[in-house]
PDB file of C-alpha atoms in Angstrom:
ATOM      1  CA  THR A   1      44.518 209.515 143.087  1.00 45.00           C
ATOM      2  CA  PRO A   2      45.420 209.014 146.073  1.00 44.00           C
ATOM      3  CA  ARG A   3      46.649 204.962 146.900  1.00 44.00           C
ATOM      4  CA  LYS A   4      48.134 203.181 149.894  1.00 42.00           C
ATOM      5  CA  ASP A   5      51.845 200.840 150.093  1.00 44.00           C
ATOM      6  CA  ARG A   6      51.680 197.822 152.654  1.00 42.00           C
ATOM      7  CA  LEU A   7      53.610 200.685 154.676  1.00 43.00           C
ATOM      8  CA  GLY A   8      49.970 202.236 154.604  1.00 44.00           C
ATOM      9  CA  VAL A   9      51.674 205.561 153.368  1.00 41.00           C
ATOM     10  CA  ARG A  10      49.652 207.591 151.580  1.00 40.00           C
ATOM     11  CA  THR A  11      50.962 208.926 148.277  1.00 39.00           C
ATOM     12  CA  ILE A  12      49.138 211.104 145.714  1.00 36.00           C
ATOM     13  CA  GLU A  13      49.778 211.768 142.363  1.00 40.00           C
ATOM     14  CA  MET A  14      50.170 215.026 141.397  1.00 38.00           C
ATOM     15  CA  THR A  15      51.668 216.868 138.053  1.00 39.00           C
ATOM     16  CA  GLY A  16      53.913 213.944 137.342  1.00 38.00           C
ATOM     17  CA  GLU A  17      55.304 213.650 140.585  1.00 39.00           C
ATOM     18  CA  ASP A  18      54.794 211.260 143.496  1.00 39.00           C
ATOM     19  CA  VAL A  19      54.478 213.051 146.703  1.00 37.00           C
ATOM     20  CA  THR A  20      54.345 211.019 150.019  1.00 40.00           C
ATOM     21  CA  GLU A  21      53.033 212.542 153.128  1.00 40.00           C
ATOM     22  CA  ALA A  22      54.430 210.354 156.666  1.00 40.00           C
ATOM     23  CA  GLN A  23      51.082 209.838 157.823  1.00 38.00           C
ATOM     24  CA  LEU A  24      51.540 207.122 159.252  1.00 40.00           C
ATOM     25  CA  ALA A  25      49.389 206.024 162.550  1.00 43.00           C
ATOM     26  CA  PRO A  26      51.008 205.891 165.587  1.00 46.00           C
ATOM     27  CA  VAL A  27      53.406 202.379 165.668  1.00 46.00           C
ATOM     28  CA  SER A  28      56.053 201.267 166.593  1.00 54.00           C
ATOM     29  CA  GLU A  29      59.090 199.533 165.287  1.00 52.00           C
ATOM     30  CA  ARG A  30      58.445 196.311 165.913  1.00 53.00           C
ATOM     31  CA  GLN A  31      55.370 196.566 163.962  1.00 55.00           C
ATOM     32  CA  ILE A  32      56.781 198.321 160.901  1.00 51.00           C
ATOM     33  CA  LEU A  33      59.238 195.866 160.568  1.00 53.00           C
ATOM     34  CA  GLN A  34      56.363 193.062 160.862  1.00 53.00           C
ATOM     35  CA  ARG A  35      54.608 194.522 158.086  1.00 54.00           C
ATOM     36  CA  MET A  36      57.872 195.038 155.790  1.00 53.00           C
ATOM     37  CA  LEU A  37      59.030 191.518 156.378  1.00 52.00           C
ATOM     38  CA  GLY A  38      56.386 189.812 158.017  1.00 50.00           C
ATOM     39  CA  ASN A  39      53.975 188.847 154.170  1.00 48.00           C
ATOM     40  CA  LEU A  40      57.445 187.427 152.385  1.00 48.00           C
ATOM     41  CA  LEU A  41      58.636 185.307 155.297  1.00 46.00           C
ATOM     42  CA  GLY A  42      56.096 184.858 157.366  1.00 47.00           C
ATOM     43  CA  LEU A  43      58.374 186.621 160.145  1.00 43.00           C
ATOM     44  CA  ALA A  44      55.223 188.515 161.893  1.00 42.00           C
ATOM     45  CA  GLN A  45      55.617 186.059 165.217  1.00 45.00           C
ATOM     46  CA  GLN A  46      59.513 186.760 165.423  1.00 44.00           C
ATOM     47  CA  LYS A  47      60.784 186.883 168.525  1.00 51.00           C
ATOM     48  CA  SER A  48      63.730 189.812 167.621  1.00 65.00           C
ATOM     49  CA  ASP A  49      62.818 192.177 165.549  1.00 71.00           C
ATOM     50  CA  LYS A  50      66.561 192.254 165.187  1.00 73.00           C
ATOM     51  CA  GLU A  51      65.603 187.965 164.121  1.00 77.00           C
ATOM     52  CA  ALA A  52      63.673 189.301 161.163  1.00 78.00           C
ATOM     53  CA  VAL A  53      66.074 191.400 159.760  1.00 78.00           C
ATOM     54  CA  LEU A  54      68.858 188.255 159.204  1.00 78.00           C
ATOM     55  CA  ARG A  55      66.701 186.446 158.501  1.00 81.00           C
ATOM     56  CA  TYR A  56      65.377 188.226 155.699  1.00 80.00           C
ATOM     57  CA  LEU A  57      68.830 188.730 154.357  1.00 77.00           C
ATOM     58  CA  GLU A  58      69.624 185.233 154.902  1.00 78.00           C
ATOM     59  CA  ALA A  59      66.971 184.070 152.514  1.00 82.00           C
ATOM     60  CA  ASN A  60      67.551 186.962 149.922  1.00 81.00           C
ATOM     61  CA  GLN A  61      71.318 187.900 150.092  1.00 75.00           C
ATOM     62  CA  ALA A  62      73.001 185.759 152.618  1.00 71.00           C
ATOM     63  CA  SER A  63      76.887 187.294 151.171  1.00 70.00           C
ATOM     64  CA  ALA A  64      75.407 190.435 153.922  1.00 70.00           C
ATOM     65  CA  LEU A  65      75.646 188.898 156.898  1.00 72.00           C
ATOM     66  CA  ALA A  66      79.207 187.906 156.643  1.00 69.00           C
ATOM     67  CA  VAL A  67      79.580 192.368 156.936  1.00 71.00           C
ATOM     68  CA  VAL A  68      76.721 192.718 159.590  1.00 75.00           C
ATOM     69  CA  THR A  69      78.256 193.387 163.215  1.00 73.00           C
ATOM     70  CA  ARG A  70      75.488 194.624 164.588  1.00 75.00           C
ATOM     71  CA  LEU A  71      72.069 196.108 164.406  1.00 74.00           C
ATOM     72  CA  PHE A  72      71.014 199.321 165.400  1.00 71.00           C
ATOM     73  CA  THR A  73      68.033 202.203 165.226  1.00 70.00           C
ATOM     74  CA  TYR A  74      68.631 205.432 165.286  1.00 69.00           C
ATOM     75  CA  THR A  75      66.502 208.984 165.509  1.00 72.00           C
ATOM     76  CA  THR A  76      66.884 212.675 164.287  1.00 75.00           C
ATOM     77  CA  ASP A  77      67.501 213.834 168.095  1.00 80.00           C
ATOM     78  CA  ALA A  78      70.776 213.993 167.842  1.00 82.00           C
ATOM     79  CA  TRP A  79      70.874 215.810 164.842  1.00 88.00           C
ATOM     80  CA  MET A  80      68.928 218.702 162.610  1.00 91.00           C
ATOM     81  CA  TYR A  81      67.146 216.725 159.085  1.00 89.00           C
ATOM     82  CA  LEU A  82      68.117 218.649 156.271  1.00 92.00           C
ATOM     83  CA  ASP A  83      65.924 217.854 153.481  1.00 91.00           C
ATOM     84  CA  PRO A  84      67.548 218.459 149.778  1.00 91.00           C
ATOM     85  CA  GLN A  85      65.975 221.454 148.959  1.00 91.00           C
ATOM     86  CA  THR A  86      67.135 222.988 151.796  1.00 93.00           C
ATOM     87  CA  ARG A  87      70.751 221.571 151.108  1.00 92.00           C
ATOM     88  CA  ARG A  88      70.210 222.644 147.922  1.00 91.00           C
ATOM     89  CA  ASN A  89      69.070 226.585 148.980  1.00 92.00           C
ATOM     90  CA  LEU A  90      72.292 226.040 151.457  1.00 92.00           C
ATOM     91  CA  GLU A  91      74.767 225.085 148.030  1.00 93.00           C
ATOM     92  CA  LEU A  92      75.768 222.583 151.142  1.00 94.00           C
ATOM     93  CA  PHE A  93      77.164 220.263 148.116  1.00 93.00           C
ATOM     94  CA  GLN A  94      76.628 221.676 144.871  1.00 90.00           C
ATOM     95  CA  ARG A  95      76.837 225.620 143.548  1.00 87.00           C
ATOM     96  CA  GLY A  96      73.682 227.142 142.779  1.00 77.00           C
ATOM     97  CA  ARG A  97      71.656 225.471 139.858  1.00 76.00           C
ATOM     98  CA  GLU A  98      75.315 224.445 137.786  1.00 74.00           C
ATOM     99  CA  SER A  99      75.419 221.042 139.956  1.00 77.00           C
ATOM    100  CA  ALA A 100      79.352 221.593 140.594  1.00 83.00           C
ATOM    101  CA  ARG A 101      81.030 220.714 143.192  1.00 87.00           C
ATOM    102  CA  GLU A 102      83.069 223.478 143.083  1.00 89.00           C
ATOM    103  CA  GLY A 103      82.335 226.447 145.371  1.00 89.00           C
ATOM    104  CA  SER A 104      80.341 224.767 147.996  1.00 93.00           C
ATOM    105  CA  LEU A 105      80.716 223.924 151.569  1.00 94.00           C
ATOM    106  CA  LEU A 106      82.022 220.588 150.747  1.00 94.00           C
ATOM    107  CA  SER A 107      84.656 222.063 148.378  1.00 94.00           C
ATOM    108  CA  VAL A 108      85.609 224.654 150.804  1.00 94.00           C
ATOM    109  CA  LEU A 109      85.872 222.380 153.830  1.00 94.00           C
ATOM    110  CA  ASP A 110      87.438 219.196 152.563  1.00 95.00           C
ATOM    111  CA  LEU A 111      91.200 218.716 153.480  1.00 93.00           C
ATOM    112  CA  THR A 112      90.516 215.241 153.741  1.00 95.00           C
ATOM    113  CA  GLU A 113      93.247 212.680 152.902  1.00 95.00           C
ATOM    114  CA  THR A 114      91.143 210.024 152.650  1.00 95.00           C
ATOM    115  CA  PRO A 115      88.086 208.892 150.489  1.00 95.00           C
ATOM    116  CA  MET A 116      87.272 208.119 154.730  1.00 95.00           C
ATOM    117  CA  GLY A 117      87.143 211.318 155.857  1.00 95.00           C
ATOM    118  CA  GLY A 118      85.611 212.781 152.888  1.00 95.00           C
ATOM    119  CA  ARG A 119      82.290 210.456 152.828  1.00 95.00           C
ATOM    120  CA  MET A 120      82.701 211.320 156.786  1.00 95.00           C
ATOM    121  CA  LEU A 121      82.995 215.282 156.507  1.00 95.00           C
ATOM    122  CA  ARG A 122      79.847 214.731 154.363  1.00 95.00           C
ATOM    123  CA  ARG A 123      78.021 212.882 156.867  1.00 93.00           C
ATOM    124  CA  TRP A 124      78.782 215.484 159.153  1.00 94.00           C
ATOM    125  CA  LEU A 125      76.717 218.277 156.861  1.00 95.00           C
ATOM    126  CA  GLU A 126      74.293 216.335 155.756  1.00 93.00           C
ATOM    127  CA  ARG A 127      73.142 215.961 159.822  1.00 93.00           C
ATOM    128  CA  PRO A 128      74.263 219.190 161.965  1.00 94.00           C
ATOM    129  CA  LEU A 129      74.816 217.698 165.756  1.00 92.00           C
ATOM    130  CA  VAL A 130      71.910 219.233 167.533  1.00 90.00           C
ATOM    131  CA  ALA A 131      73.055 217.453 170.646  1.00 88.00           C
ATOM    132  CA  LEU A 132      75.377 219.641 173.088  1.00 90.00           C
ATOM    133  CA  ALA A 133      77.369 216.637 174.340  1.00 91.00           C
ATOM    134  CA  PRO A 134      78.341 214.745 170.743  1.00 90.00           C
ATOM    135  CA  LEU A 135      79.489 218.617 169.830  1.00 91.00           C
ATOM    136  CA  GLN A 136      81.462 219.286 172.049  1.00 93.00           C
ATOM    137  CA  ARG A 137      82.944 216.563 172.236  1.00 92.00           C
ATOM    138  CA  ARG A 138      83.952 217.018 168.195  1.00 92.00           C
ATOM    139  CA  LEU A 139      85.128 220.294 168.479  1.00 93.00           C
ATOM    140  CA  ASP A 140      87.744 219.547 171.589  1.00 94.00           C
ATOM    141  CA  GLY A 141      89.152 217.580 168.537  1.00 93.00           C
ATOM    142  CA  VAL A 142      89.077 220.252 166.156  1.00 92.00           C
ATOM    143  CA  ALA A 143      90.763 222.380 168.800  1.00 93.00           C
ATOM    144  CA  GLY A 144      93.079 219.841 169.651  1.00 93.00           C
ATOM    145  CA  PHE A 145      94.681 219.503 165.817  1.00 93.00           C
ATOM    146  CA  HIS A 146      94.581 223.345 165.628  1.00 93.00           C
ATOM    147  CA  THR A 147      96.870 223.894 168.901  1.00 92.00           C
ATOM    148  CA  LYS A 148      98.873 221.152 167.623  1.00 92.00           C
ATOM    149  CA  PRO A 149     100.171 221.820 163.780  1.00 92.00           C
ATOM    150  CA  LEU A 150     102.816 219.449 163.644  1.00 92.00           C
ATOM    151  CA  VAL A 151     101.362 216.948 165.189  1.00 92.00           C
ATOM    152  CA  ARG A 152      98.237 217.644 162.343  1.00 93.00           C
ATOM    153  CA  ASP A 153     101.075 217.801 159.628  1.00 94.00           C
ATOM    154  CA  GLU A 154     102.472 214.702 160.858  1.00 93.00           C
ATOM    155  CA  VAL A 155      98.766 213.240 161.446  1.00 94.00           C
ATOM    156  CA  ARG A 156      97.829 214.401 157.297  1.00 94.00           C
ATOM    157  CA  ARG A 157     100.963 212.873 155.796  1.00 94.00           C
ATOM    158  CA  LEU A 158     100.259 209.610 157.615  1.00 93.00           C
ATOM    159  CA  LEU A 159      96.615 209.478 156.349  1.00 94.00           C
ATOM    160  CA  GLN A 160      98.212 209.816 152.375  1.00 93.00           C
ATOM    161  CA  ARG A 161      99.513 206.028 153.137  1.00 91.00           C
ATOM    162  CA  VAL A 162      96.363 204.590 154.605  1.00 94.00           C
ATOM    163  CA  PRO A 163      94.108 203.440 151.697  1.00 95.00           C
ATOM    164  CA  ASP A 164      90.166 203.027 151.892  1.00 95.00           C
ATOM    165  CA  MET A 165      89.770 200.337 154.811  1.00 93.00           C
ATOM    166  CA  GLU A 166      86.019 200.407 154.729  1.00 92.00           C
ATOM    167  CA  ARG A 167      85.379 199.324 151.257  1.00 92.00           C
ATOM    168  CA  LEU A 168      88.557 196.844 151.495  1.00 93.00           C
ATOM    169  CA  ILE A 169      87.452 195.418 155.073  1.00 89.00           C
ATOM    170  CA  ASN A 170      83.924 195.110 153.224  1.00 86.00           C
ATOM    171  CA  ARG A 171      85.794 193.350 150.422  1.00 88.00           C
ATOM    172  CA  VAL A 172      87.268 190.712 152.086  1.00 88.00           C
ATOM    173  CA  ALA A 173      84.960 190.418 154.360  1.00 81.00           C
ATOM    174  CA  GLY A 174      82.461 189.582 151.407  1.00 78.00           C
ATOM    175  CA  SER A 175      84.738 187.167 149.813  1.00 81.00           C
ATOM    176  CA  TYR A 176      85.131 189.198 147.076  1.00 85.00           C
ATOM    177  CA  CYS A 177      88.194 190.736 147.523  1.00 90.00           C
ATOM    178  CA  SER A 178      91.992 190.389 145.243  1.00 93.00           C
ATOM    179  CA  PRO A 179      95.298 190.148 145.882  1.00 94.00           C
ATOM    180  CA  ARG A 180      96.228 193.525 145.619  1.00 94.00           C
ATOM    181  CA  ASP A 181      92.918 193.852 147.656  1.00 95.00           C
ATOM    182  CA  LEU A 182      94.615 192.476 150.702  1.00 94.00           C
ATOM    183  CA  ALA A 183      98.400 194.102 149.886  1.00 94.00           C
ATOM    184  CA  SER A 184      96.691 197.556 150.019  1.00 94.00           C
ATOM    185  CA  LEU A 185      94.666 196.226 152.862  1.00 94.00           C
ATOM    186  CA  ALA A 186      97.920 195.615 154.675  1.00 94.00           C
ATOM    187  CA  ARG A 187      99.766 199.050 153.910  1.00 93.00           C
ATOM    188  CA  GLY A 188      96.560 200.688 155.678  1.00 94.00           C
ATOM    189  CA  LEU A 189      97.339 198.372 158.750  1.00 94.00           C
ATOM    190  CA  ASP A 190     100.825 198.689 159.460  1.00 94.00           C
ATOM    191  CA  ALA A 191     100.408 202.900 159.254  1.00 93.00           C
ATOM    192  CA  LEU A 192      97.898 202.587 162.440  1.00 94.00           C
ATOM    193  CA  PRO A 193     100.448 202.307 165.070  1.00 94.00           C
ATOM    194  CA  ALA A 194     102.408 205.343 164.228  1.00 94.00           C
ATOM    195  CA  LEU A 195      99.231 206.885 163.571  1.00 94.00           C
ATOM    196  CA  ARG A 196      97.889 206.314 166.629  1.00 94.00           C
ATOM    197  CA  GLU A 197     101.324 206.911 168.303  1.00 93.00           C
ATOM    198  CA  GLY A 198     101.409 210.743 166.656  1.00 91.00           C
ATOM    199  CA  ILE A 199      98.398 211.481 167.816  1.00 93.00           C
ATOM    200  CA  GLU A 200      98.585 210.162 171.568  1.00 92.00           C
ATOM    201  CA  ARG A 201     102.129 212.819 171.353  1.00 88.00           C
ATOM    202  CA  ALA A 202      99.631 215.560 171.394  1.00 86.00           C
ATOM    203  CA  ALA A 203      98.440 214.984 174.849  1.00 86.00           C
ATOM    204  CA  HIS A 204      95.370 216.950 174.162  1.00 89.00           C
ATOM    205  CA  GLU A 205      92.308 216.311 176.051  1.00 90.00           C
ATOM    206  CA  GLY A 206      90.287 216.403 172.823  1.00 90.00           C
ATOM    207  CA  LEU A 207      91.875 213.976 170.801  1.00 92.00           C
ATOM    208  CA  ARG A 208      92.368 210.867 173.622  1.00 91.00           C
ATOM    209  CA  PRO A 209      89.427 209.646 172.533  1.00 91.00           C
ATOM    210  CA  LEU A 210      90.191 209.360 169.296  1.00 90.00           C
ATOM    211  CA  ALA A 211      93.361 207.675 169.760  1.00 91.00           C
ATOM    212  CA  ALA A 212      91.649 205.639 172.074  1.00 91.00           C
ATOM    213  CA  ASP A 213      89.286 204.799 169.101  1.00 92.00           C
ATOM    214  CA  ILE A 214      92.472 203.602 166.790  1.00 92.00           C
ATOM    215  CA  PRO A 215      93.102 199.668 166.899  1.00 90.00           C
ATOM    216  CA  LEU A 216      96.436 198.534 165.784  1.00 89.00           C
ATOM    217  CA  CYS A 217      95.005 194.896 164.188  1.00 90.00           C
ATOM    218  CA  SER A 218      98.778 194.033 164.467  1.00 91.00           C
ATOM    219  CA  GLU A 219      98.187 189.951 164.387  1.00 92.00           C
ATOM    220  CA  ALA A 220      96.179 190.767 161.052  1.00 92.00           C
ATOM    221  CA  GLN A 221      98.752 193.107 159.318  1.00 93.00           C
ATOM    222  CA  GLY A 222     101.569 190.592 159.968  1.00 93.00           C
ATOM    223  CA  LEU A 223      99.081 187.458 158.607  1.00 93.00           C
ATOM    224  CA  ILE A 224      99.155 189.657 155.581  1.00 94.00           C
ATOM    225  CA  ALA A 225     102.365 190.432 155.247  1.00 92.00           C
ATOM    226  CA  ALA A 226     103.552 187.386 155.847  1.00 93.00           C
ATOM    227  CA  ALA A 227     101.433 185.423 153.614  1.00 94.00           C
ATOM    228  CA  ILE A 228     100.630 187.931 149.776  1.00 94.00           C
ATOM    229  CA  VAL A 229     103.874 188.731 148.100  1.00 93.00           C
ATOM    230  CA  ALA A 230     104.925 192.022 147.870  1.00 89.00           C
ATOM    231  CA  ASP A 231     103.330 192.775 144.760  1.00 92.00           C
ATOM    232  CA  PRO A 232     100.475 190.240 144.133  1.00 94.00           C
ATOM    233  CA  PRO A 233      98.765 190.036 140.748  1.00 93.00           C
ATOM    234  CA  ALA A 234      95.576 191.571 140.189  1.00 90.00           C
ATOM    235  CA  ALA A 235      93.438 188.369 139.580  1.00 90.00           C
ATOM    236  CA  VAL A 236      94.271 184.514 141.887  1.00 87.00           C
ATOM    237  CA  ASP A 237      95.152 183.082 138.500  1.00 86.00           C
ATOM    238  CA  ASP A 238      97.221 185.715 137.343  1.00 88.00           C
ATOM    239  CA  GLY A 239     100.149 184.814 138.821  1.00 86.00           C
ATOM    240  CA  GLN A 240     102.236 184.082 142.581  1.00 90.00           C
ATOM    241  CA  VAL A 241      99.734 185.408 145.301  1.00 92.00           C
ATOM    242  CA  PHE A 242     101.505 183.750 148.201  1.00 92.00           C
ATOM    243  CA  ARG A 243     105.033 183.782 149.527  1.00 93.00           C
ATOM    244  CA  ASP A 244     107.215 180.886 149.040  1.00 91.00           C
ATOM    245  CA  GLY A 245     107.656 179.109 152.485  1.00 92.00           C
ATOM    246  CA  PHE A 246     103.705 179.895 153.651  1.00 91.00           C
ATOM    247  CA  SER A 247     102.262 177.208 153.737  1.00 91.00           C
ATOM    248  CA  ASP A 248     104.333 173.464 152.935  1.00 91.00           C
ATOM    249  CA  GLU A 249     101.221 172.382 151.353  1.00 91.00           C
ATOM    250  CA  LEU A 250     100.929 174.715 148.649  1.00 90.00           C
ATOM    251  CA  ASP A 251     104.633 174.971 148.217  1.00 89.00           C
ATOM    252  CA  GLU A 252     104.554 171.467 147.236  1.00 90.00           C
ATOM    253  CA  LEU A 253     102.020 171.923 144.538  1.00 88.00           C
ATOM    254  CA  ARG A 254     103.559 174.277 143.309  1.00 86.00           C
ATOM    255  CA  GLN A 255     106.420 172.909 142.445  1.00 86.00           C
ATOM    256  CA  ARG A 256     104.339 170.077 141.344  1.00 85.00           C
ATOM    257  CA  VAL A 257     103.483 172.529 138.450  1.00 82.00           C
ATOM    258  CA  GLN A 258     106.656 173.709 137.871  1.00 80.00           C
ATOM    259  CA  ARG A 259     108.156 170.716 136.925  1.00 79.00           C
ATOM    260  CA  ALA A 260     105.001 169.611 135.027  1.00 71.00           C
ATOM    261  CA  PRO A 261     106.504 170.017 131.406  1.00 71.00           C
ATOM    262  CA  GLN A 262     109.660 168.531 132.081  1.00 69.00           C
ATOM    263  CA  ALA A 263     108.293 165.253 133.322  1.00 61.00           C
ATOM    264  CA  SER A 264     106.528 165.747 130.230  1.00 65.00           C
ATOM    265  CA  VAL A 265     109.159 165.959 127.733  1.00 61.00           C
ATOM    266  CA  SER A 266     110.653 163.588 130.012  1.00 63.00           C
ATOM    267  CA  LEU A 267     107.761 161.186 129.550  1.00 62.00           C
ATOM    268  CA  GLU A 268     108.159 161.453 125.479  1.00 64.00           C
ATOM    269  CA  ARG A 269     111.971 160.461 125.417  1.00 61.00           C
ATOM    270  CA  VAL A 270     110.605 156.876 126.705  1.00 55.00           C
TER     271      VAL A 270
END
């Protein structure tokens, strides 16, 4: 049964499965965005597509705005699109019909030390590059670590100290992180200077852009280390989170709480 959604995408039902045909009339990205959001928020006359997206998030999920740093569009000109059937046939992420990761190409190549590296490797396999320039930069980086085994081993050792920074930063930006998340983030930030120095020590042209992309974040790391106790509780109400001396006001309140039982006993004796 043919039908159309509000984007004009024609869907045909057959053998119990929906098959979507991408037979859209040529339209601009702005027109597509206006079709998606215009009826909901009256944004058809927005001057900026990016403003429309931000207004939509503000109206429906305001907390998401805290983690939005930039908006950009992408095309498939730089990488090859692999449909799910092709990925299965190539056994990129699972072997045959067993849906098992073991034996797949990813399981063979994945020697990453961090969750971030594992996700990045998976994206690289999902979207193989076809543009020559970024492909060459990637190969130059691989060659740099291949020709410098001592540097490679040191970098791997340092990466073992780095937690899942992407998710931790998103939790902090979304204001739903725990004290232990902050402590873990500080440990990860503390590893960045040594990681950058180790890559720079290789003195390889292919690794210089990688080293330059590593921010030091010393101010943020120092602030967290100065504020949070070494072994914080899982939740703010499970124990002391901030160090003594970090905040005079907080220290005073903590002392009042500690003296409260003794004050109560004194009042009972009067």
